[in-house]
Short mmCIF file of C-alpha atoms and ligand atoms in Angstrom, two decimals:
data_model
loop_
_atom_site.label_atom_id
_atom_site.label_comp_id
_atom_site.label_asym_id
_atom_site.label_seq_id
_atom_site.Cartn_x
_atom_site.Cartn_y
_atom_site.Cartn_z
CA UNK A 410 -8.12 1.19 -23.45
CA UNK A 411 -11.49 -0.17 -24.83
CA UNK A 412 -14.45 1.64 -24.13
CA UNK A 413 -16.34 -1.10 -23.39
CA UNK A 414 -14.23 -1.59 -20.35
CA UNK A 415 -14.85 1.55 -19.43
CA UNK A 416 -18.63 1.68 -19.97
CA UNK A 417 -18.70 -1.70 -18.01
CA UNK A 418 -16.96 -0.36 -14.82
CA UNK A 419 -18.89 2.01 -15.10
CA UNK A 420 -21.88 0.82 -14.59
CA UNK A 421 -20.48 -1.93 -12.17
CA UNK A 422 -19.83 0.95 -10.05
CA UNK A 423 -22.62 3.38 -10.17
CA UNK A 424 -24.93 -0.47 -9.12
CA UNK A 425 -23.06 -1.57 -6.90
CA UNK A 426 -23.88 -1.11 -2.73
CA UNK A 427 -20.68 -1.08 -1.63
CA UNK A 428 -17.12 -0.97 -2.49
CA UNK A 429 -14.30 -2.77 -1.54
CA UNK A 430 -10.87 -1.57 -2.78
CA UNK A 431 -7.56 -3.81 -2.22
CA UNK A 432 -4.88 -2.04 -3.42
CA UNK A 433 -0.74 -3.16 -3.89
CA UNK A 434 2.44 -1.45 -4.84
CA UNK A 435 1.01 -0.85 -8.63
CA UNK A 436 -1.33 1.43 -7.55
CA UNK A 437 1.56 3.40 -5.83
CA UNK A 438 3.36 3.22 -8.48
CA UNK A 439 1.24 4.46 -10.69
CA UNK A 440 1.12 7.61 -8.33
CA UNK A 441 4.54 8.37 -9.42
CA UNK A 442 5.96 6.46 -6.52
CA UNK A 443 8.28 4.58 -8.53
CA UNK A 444 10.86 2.79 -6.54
CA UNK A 445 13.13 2.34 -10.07
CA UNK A 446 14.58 3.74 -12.81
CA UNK A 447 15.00 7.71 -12.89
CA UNK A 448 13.42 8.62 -9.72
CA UNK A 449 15.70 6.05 -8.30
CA UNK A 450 18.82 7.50 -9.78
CA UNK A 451 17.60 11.10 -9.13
CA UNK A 452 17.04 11.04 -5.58
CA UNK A 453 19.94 8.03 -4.47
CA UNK A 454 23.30 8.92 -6.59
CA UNK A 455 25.74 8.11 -3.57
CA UNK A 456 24.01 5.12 -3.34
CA UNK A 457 24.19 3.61 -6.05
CA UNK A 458 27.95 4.90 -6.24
CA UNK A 459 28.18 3.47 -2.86
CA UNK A 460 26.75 0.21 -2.70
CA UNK A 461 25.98 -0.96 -6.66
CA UNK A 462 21.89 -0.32 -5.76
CA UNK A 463 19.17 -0.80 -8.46
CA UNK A 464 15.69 0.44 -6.97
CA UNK A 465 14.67 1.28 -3.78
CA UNK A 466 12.70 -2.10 -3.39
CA UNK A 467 15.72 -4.94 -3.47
CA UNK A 468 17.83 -2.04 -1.27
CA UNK A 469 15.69 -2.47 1.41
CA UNK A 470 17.14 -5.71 1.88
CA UNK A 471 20.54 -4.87 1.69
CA UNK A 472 22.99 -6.25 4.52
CA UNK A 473 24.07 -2.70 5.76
CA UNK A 474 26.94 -2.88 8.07
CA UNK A 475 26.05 -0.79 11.06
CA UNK A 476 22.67 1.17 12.19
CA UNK A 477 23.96 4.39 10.82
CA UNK A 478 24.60 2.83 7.38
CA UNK A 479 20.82 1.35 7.62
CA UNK A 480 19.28 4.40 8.55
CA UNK A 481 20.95 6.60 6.16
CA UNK A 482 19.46 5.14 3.28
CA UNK A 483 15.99 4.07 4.83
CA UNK A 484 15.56 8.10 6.31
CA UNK A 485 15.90 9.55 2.90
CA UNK A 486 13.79 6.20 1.59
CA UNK A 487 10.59 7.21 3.77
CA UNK A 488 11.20 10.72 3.73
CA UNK A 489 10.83 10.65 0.12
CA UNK A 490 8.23 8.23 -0.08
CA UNK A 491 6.03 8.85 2.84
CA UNK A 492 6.44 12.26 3.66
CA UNK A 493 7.69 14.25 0.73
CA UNK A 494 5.88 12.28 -1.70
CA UNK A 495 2.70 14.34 -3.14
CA UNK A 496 -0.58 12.71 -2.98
CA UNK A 497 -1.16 10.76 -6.21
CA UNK A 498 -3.76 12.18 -8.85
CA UNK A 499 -4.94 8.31 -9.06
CA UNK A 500 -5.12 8.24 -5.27
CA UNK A 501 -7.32 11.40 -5.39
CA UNK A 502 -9.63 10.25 -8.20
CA UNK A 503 -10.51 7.14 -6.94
CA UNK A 504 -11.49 8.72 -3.70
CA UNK A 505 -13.72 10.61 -6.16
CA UNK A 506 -15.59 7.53 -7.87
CA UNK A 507 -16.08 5.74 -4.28
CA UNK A 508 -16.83 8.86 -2.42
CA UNK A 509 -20.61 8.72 -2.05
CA UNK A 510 -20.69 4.65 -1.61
CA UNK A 511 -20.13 2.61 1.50
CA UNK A 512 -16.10 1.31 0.88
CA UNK A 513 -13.67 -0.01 2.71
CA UNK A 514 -9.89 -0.64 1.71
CA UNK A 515 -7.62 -3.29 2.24
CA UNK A 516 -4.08 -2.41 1.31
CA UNK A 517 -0.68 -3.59 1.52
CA UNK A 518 1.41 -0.49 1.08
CA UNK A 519 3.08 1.03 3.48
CA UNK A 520 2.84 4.43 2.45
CA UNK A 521 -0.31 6.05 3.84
CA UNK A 522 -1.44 7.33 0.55
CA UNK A 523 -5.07 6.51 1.12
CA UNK A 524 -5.17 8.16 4.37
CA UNK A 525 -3.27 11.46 2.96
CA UNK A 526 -5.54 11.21 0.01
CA UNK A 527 -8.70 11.94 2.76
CA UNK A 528 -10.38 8.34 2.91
CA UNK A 529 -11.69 7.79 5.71
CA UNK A 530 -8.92 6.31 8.15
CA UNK A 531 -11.79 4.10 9.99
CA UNK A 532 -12.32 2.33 6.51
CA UNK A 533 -8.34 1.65 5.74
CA UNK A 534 -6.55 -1.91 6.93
CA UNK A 535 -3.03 -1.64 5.93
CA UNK A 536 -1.80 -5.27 6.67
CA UNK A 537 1.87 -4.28 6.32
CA UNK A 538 2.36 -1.65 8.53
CA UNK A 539 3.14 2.31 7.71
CA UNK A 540 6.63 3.91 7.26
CA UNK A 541 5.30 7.08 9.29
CA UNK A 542 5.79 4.71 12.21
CA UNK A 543 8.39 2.82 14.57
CA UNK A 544 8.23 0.23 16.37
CA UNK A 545 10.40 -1.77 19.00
CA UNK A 546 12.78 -4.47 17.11
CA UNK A 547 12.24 -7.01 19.85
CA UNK A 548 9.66 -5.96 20.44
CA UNK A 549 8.90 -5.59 24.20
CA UNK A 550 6.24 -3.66 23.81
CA UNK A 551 3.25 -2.73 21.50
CA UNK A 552 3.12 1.00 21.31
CA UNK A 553 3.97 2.66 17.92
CA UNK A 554 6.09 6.10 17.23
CA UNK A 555 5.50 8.66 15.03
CA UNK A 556 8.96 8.85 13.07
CA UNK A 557 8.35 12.38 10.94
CA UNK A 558 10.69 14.38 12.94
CA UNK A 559 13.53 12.20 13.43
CA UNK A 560 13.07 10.79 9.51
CA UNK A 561 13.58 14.23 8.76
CA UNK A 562 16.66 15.02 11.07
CA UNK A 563 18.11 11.34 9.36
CA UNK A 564 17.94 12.83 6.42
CA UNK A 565 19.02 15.80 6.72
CA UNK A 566 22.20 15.15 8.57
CA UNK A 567 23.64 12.22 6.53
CA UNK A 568 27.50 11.89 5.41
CA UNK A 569 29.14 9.45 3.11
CA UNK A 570 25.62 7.40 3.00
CA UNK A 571 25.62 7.49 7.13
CA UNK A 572 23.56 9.24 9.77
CA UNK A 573 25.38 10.45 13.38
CA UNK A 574 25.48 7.88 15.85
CA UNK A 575 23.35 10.09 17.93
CA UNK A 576 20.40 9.72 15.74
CA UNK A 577 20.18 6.26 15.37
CA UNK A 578 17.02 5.37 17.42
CA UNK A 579 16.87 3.05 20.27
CA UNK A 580 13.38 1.59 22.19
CA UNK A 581 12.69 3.94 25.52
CA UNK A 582 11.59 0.96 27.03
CA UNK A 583 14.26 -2.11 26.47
CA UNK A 584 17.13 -0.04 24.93
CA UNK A 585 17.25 -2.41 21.45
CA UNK A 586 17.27 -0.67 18.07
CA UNK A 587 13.98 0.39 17.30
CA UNK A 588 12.66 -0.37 13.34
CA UNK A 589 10.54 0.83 10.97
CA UNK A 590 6.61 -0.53 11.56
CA UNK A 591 7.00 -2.55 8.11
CA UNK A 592 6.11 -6.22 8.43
CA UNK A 593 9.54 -8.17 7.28
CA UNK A 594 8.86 -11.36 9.92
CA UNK A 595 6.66 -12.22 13.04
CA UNK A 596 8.57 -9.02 14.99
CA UNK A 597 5.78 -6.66 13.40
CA UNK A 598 3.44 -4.48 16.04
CA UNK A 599 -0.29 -5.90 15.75
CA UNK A 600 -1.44 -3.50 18.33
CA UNK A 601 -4.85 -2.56 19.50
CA UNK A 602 -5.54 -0.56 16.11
CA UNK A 603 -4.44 -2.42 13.94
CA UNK A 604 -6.59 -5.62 15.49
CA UNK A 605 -9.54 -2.69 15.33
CA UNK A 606 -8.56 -2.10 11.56
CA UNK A 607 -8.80 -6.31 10.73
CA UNK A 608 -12.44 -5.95 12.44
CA UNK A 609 -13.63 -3.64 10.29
CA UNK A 610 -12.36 -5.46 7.49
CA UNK A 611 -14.52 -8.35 8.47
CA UNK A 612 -17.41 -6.99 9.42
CA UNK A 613 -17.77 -4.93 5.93
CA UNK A 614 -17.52 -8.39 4.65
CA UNK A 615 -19.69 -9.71 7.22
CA UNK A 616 -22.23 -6.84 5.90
CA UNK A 617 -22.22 -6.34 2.19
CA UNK A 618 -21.22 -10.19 1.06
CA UNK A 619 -24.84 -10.85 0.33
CA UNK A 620 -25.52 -7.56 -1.62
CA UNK A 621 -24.04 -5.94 -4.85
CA UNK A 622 -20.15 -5.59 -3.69
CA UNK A 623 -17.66 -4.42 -6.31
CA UNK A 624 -14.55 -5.50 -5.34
CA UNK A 625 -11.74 -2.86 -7.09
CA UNK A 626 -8.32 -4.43 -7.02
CA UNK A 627 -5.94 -2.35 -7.87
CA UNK A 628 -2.09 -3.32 -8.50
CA UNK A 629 -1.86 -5.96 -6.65
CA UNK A 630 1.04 -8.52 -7.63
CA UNK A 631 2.89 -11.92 -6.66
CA UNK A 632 4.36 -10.78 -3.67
CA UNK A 633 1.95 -11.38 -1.42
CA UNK A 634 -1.12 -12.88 -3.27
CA UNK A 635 -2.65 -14.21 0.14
CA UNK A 636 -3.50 -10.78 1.38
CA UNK A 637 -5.69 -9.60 -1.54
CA UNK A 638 -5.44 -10.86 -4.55
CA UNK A 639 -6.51 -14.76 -3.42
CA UNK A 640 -9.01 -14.03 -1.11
CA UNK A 641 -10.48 -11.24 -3.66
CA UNK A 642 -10.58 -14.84 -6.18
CA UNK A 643 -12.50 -16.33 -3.83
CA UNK A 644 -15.12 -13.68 -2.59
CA UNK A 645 -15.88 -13.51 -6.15
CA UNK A 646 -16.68 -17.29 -6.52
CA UNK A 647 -18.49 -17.64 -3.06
CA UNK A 648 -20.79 -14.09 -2.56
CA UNK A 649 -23.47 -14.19 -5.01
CA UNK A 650 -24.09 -10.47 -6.21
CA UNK A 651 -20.21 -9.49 -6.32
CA UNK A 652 -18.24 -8.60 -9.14
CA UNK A 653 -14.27 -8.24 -9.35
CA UNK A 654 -12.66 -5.25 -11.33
CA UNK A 655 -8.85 -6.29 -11.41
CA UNK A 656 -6.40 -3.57 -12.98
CA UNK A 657 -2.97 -4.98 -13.11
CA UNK A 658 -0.38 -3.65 -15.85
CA UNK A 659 1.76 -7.14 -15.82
CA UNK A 660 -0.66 -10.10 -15.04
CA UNK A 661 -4.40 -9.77 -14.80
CA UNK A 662 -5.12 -13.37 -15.03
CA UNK A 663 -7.14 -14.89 -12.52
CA UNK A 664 -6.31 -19.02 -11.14
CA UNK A 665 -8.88 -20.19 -12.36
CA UNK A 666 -12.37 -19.49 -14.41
CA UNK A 667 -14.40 -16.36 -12.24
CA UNK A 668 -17.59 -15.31 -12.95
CA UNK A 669 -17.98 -14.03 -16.69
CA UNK A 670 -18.91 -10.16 -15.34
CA UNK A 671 -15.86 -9.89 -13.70
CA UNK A 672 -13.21 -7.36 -15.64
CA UNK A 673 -9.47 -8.44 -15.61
CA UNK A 674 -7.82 -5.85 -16.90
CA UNK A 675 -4.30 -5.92 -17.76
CA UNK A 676 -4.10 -2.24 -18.54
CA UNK A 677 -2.65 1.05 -16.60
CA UNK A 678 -4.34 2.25 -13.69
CA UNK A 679 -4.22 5.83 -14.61
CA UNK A 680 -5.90 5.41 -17.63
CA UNK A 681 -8.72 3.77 -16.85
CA UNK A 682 -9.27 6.57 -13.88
CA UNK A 683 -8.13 9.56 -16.36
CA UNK A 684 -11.24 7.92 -18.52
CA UNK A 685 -13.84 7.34 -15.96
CA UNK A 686 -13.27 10.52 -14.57
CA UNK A 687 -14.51 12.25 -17.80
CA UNK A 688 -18.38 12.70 -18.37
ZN1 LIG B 1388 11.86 -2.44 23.32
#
């Protein structure tokens, strides 16, 4: 990576007043939370005997034919990725850099990384939900569940790909299959903190848009581009003291021409941190 990036970010970060990170599955992924290739094959063998899977990502929309089919591969999915999972060095050392400015995050993954990591959990919006969580499939009601224990059990009791019928988890209140609190459709929870969470968002906005904001994007893709990446576009064009730092390993371009301080940077995440990080 070219020092001159570095020495730019740098410097965009030690002037800026704020920070605002928005953050996708690259940055995840670049925590070792790969959803493909060995770690896939490692952790999912009857699987893939099973069922002809790939990666953990198109799986997730596999047609499974009952509950207990569904839940035996998405219990050892989130117990691996959400609560096995270590804490990502990259996770860890951006919390360093961002530590002693105001920040807030915006992110769409689902894994809680930034609040295991020790940001602040008042400054984090995760749009898309968090695995750690369930939720009512209707749903009838708003409240959310902490999962950790019966993930675990899941897990840990599987056969031929399938948990016991007696795990499979059901809403106390209506008696319908309850789900993971991942947003697939318009069935996803927005309850009272999440709402909270989409205030904050705004009214960081609301507060730093006229002063030096560094907005950090970090590994954020095609698969949602109206969550972050977009809007991140557009704060850059409209506030008049920000600057964008975009770090994406496959596309870093921008729609159209951004301000010519701005850093697109189609390079790896861990990298750039591993060099910033050193004095
Ligand atoms: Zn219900």
């Amino acid at each position: 990576m070219d020092d001159k990036i570095i020495s730019h970010s740098r410097a965009l970060l030690q002037e800026c007043d704020a920070v605002l990170i928005g953050a996708g599955s690259g940055l995840s992924t670049a925590a070792g939370l790969e959803y493909g290739g060995e770690r896939f094959q490692r952790h999912f063998p009857d699987y893939i005997a099973k069922y002809g899977m790939t990666d953990m990502y198109s799986a997730g929309f596999y047609p499974f034919a009952s509950l207990q089919d569904k839940w035996g591969f998405r219990s050892r999915q989130v117990k691996l990725n959400r609560y096995d999972a270590k804490v990502g060095d990259v996770y860890l050392k951006l919390l360093d850099l961002v530590r002693h400015k105001p920040y807030f995050i915006i992110t769409t993954n689902v894994d809680a990384q930034f609040e295991r990591a020790g940001f602040d959990k008042r400054n984090i919006f995760a749009v898309q939900g968090d695995y750690g969580k369930f939720q009512c499939t209707v749903p009838c009601h708003n409240k959310l569940y902490d999962n950790e224990s019966q993930i675990s059990a899941m897990a840990a009791q599987q056969a031929d790909c399938q948990i016991p019928s007696e795990l499979v988890p059901y809403c106390p209140n209506c008696g319908e299959p309850m789900m993971l609190h991942v947003r697939i459709d318009n069935t996803f929870v927005e309850n009272s903190n999440w709402h909270a969470a989409k205030q904050g968002y705004s009214e960081f906005l609301g507060q730093f848009h006229n002063q030096k904001l560094l907005l950090l994007e970090l590994g954020v893709g095609f698969n949602t581009p109206t969550i972050i990446r977009f809007p991140f576009e557009q704060f850059s064009r409209q506030f008049p003291h920000t600057h964008l730092i975009r770090l994406n390993k496959d596309d870093a371009r921008s729609q159209d021409k951004l301000k010519a301080h701005n850093l697109l940077v189609e390079d790896d995440i861990c990298q750039w941190l591993n060099k910033l990080a050193e004095i």
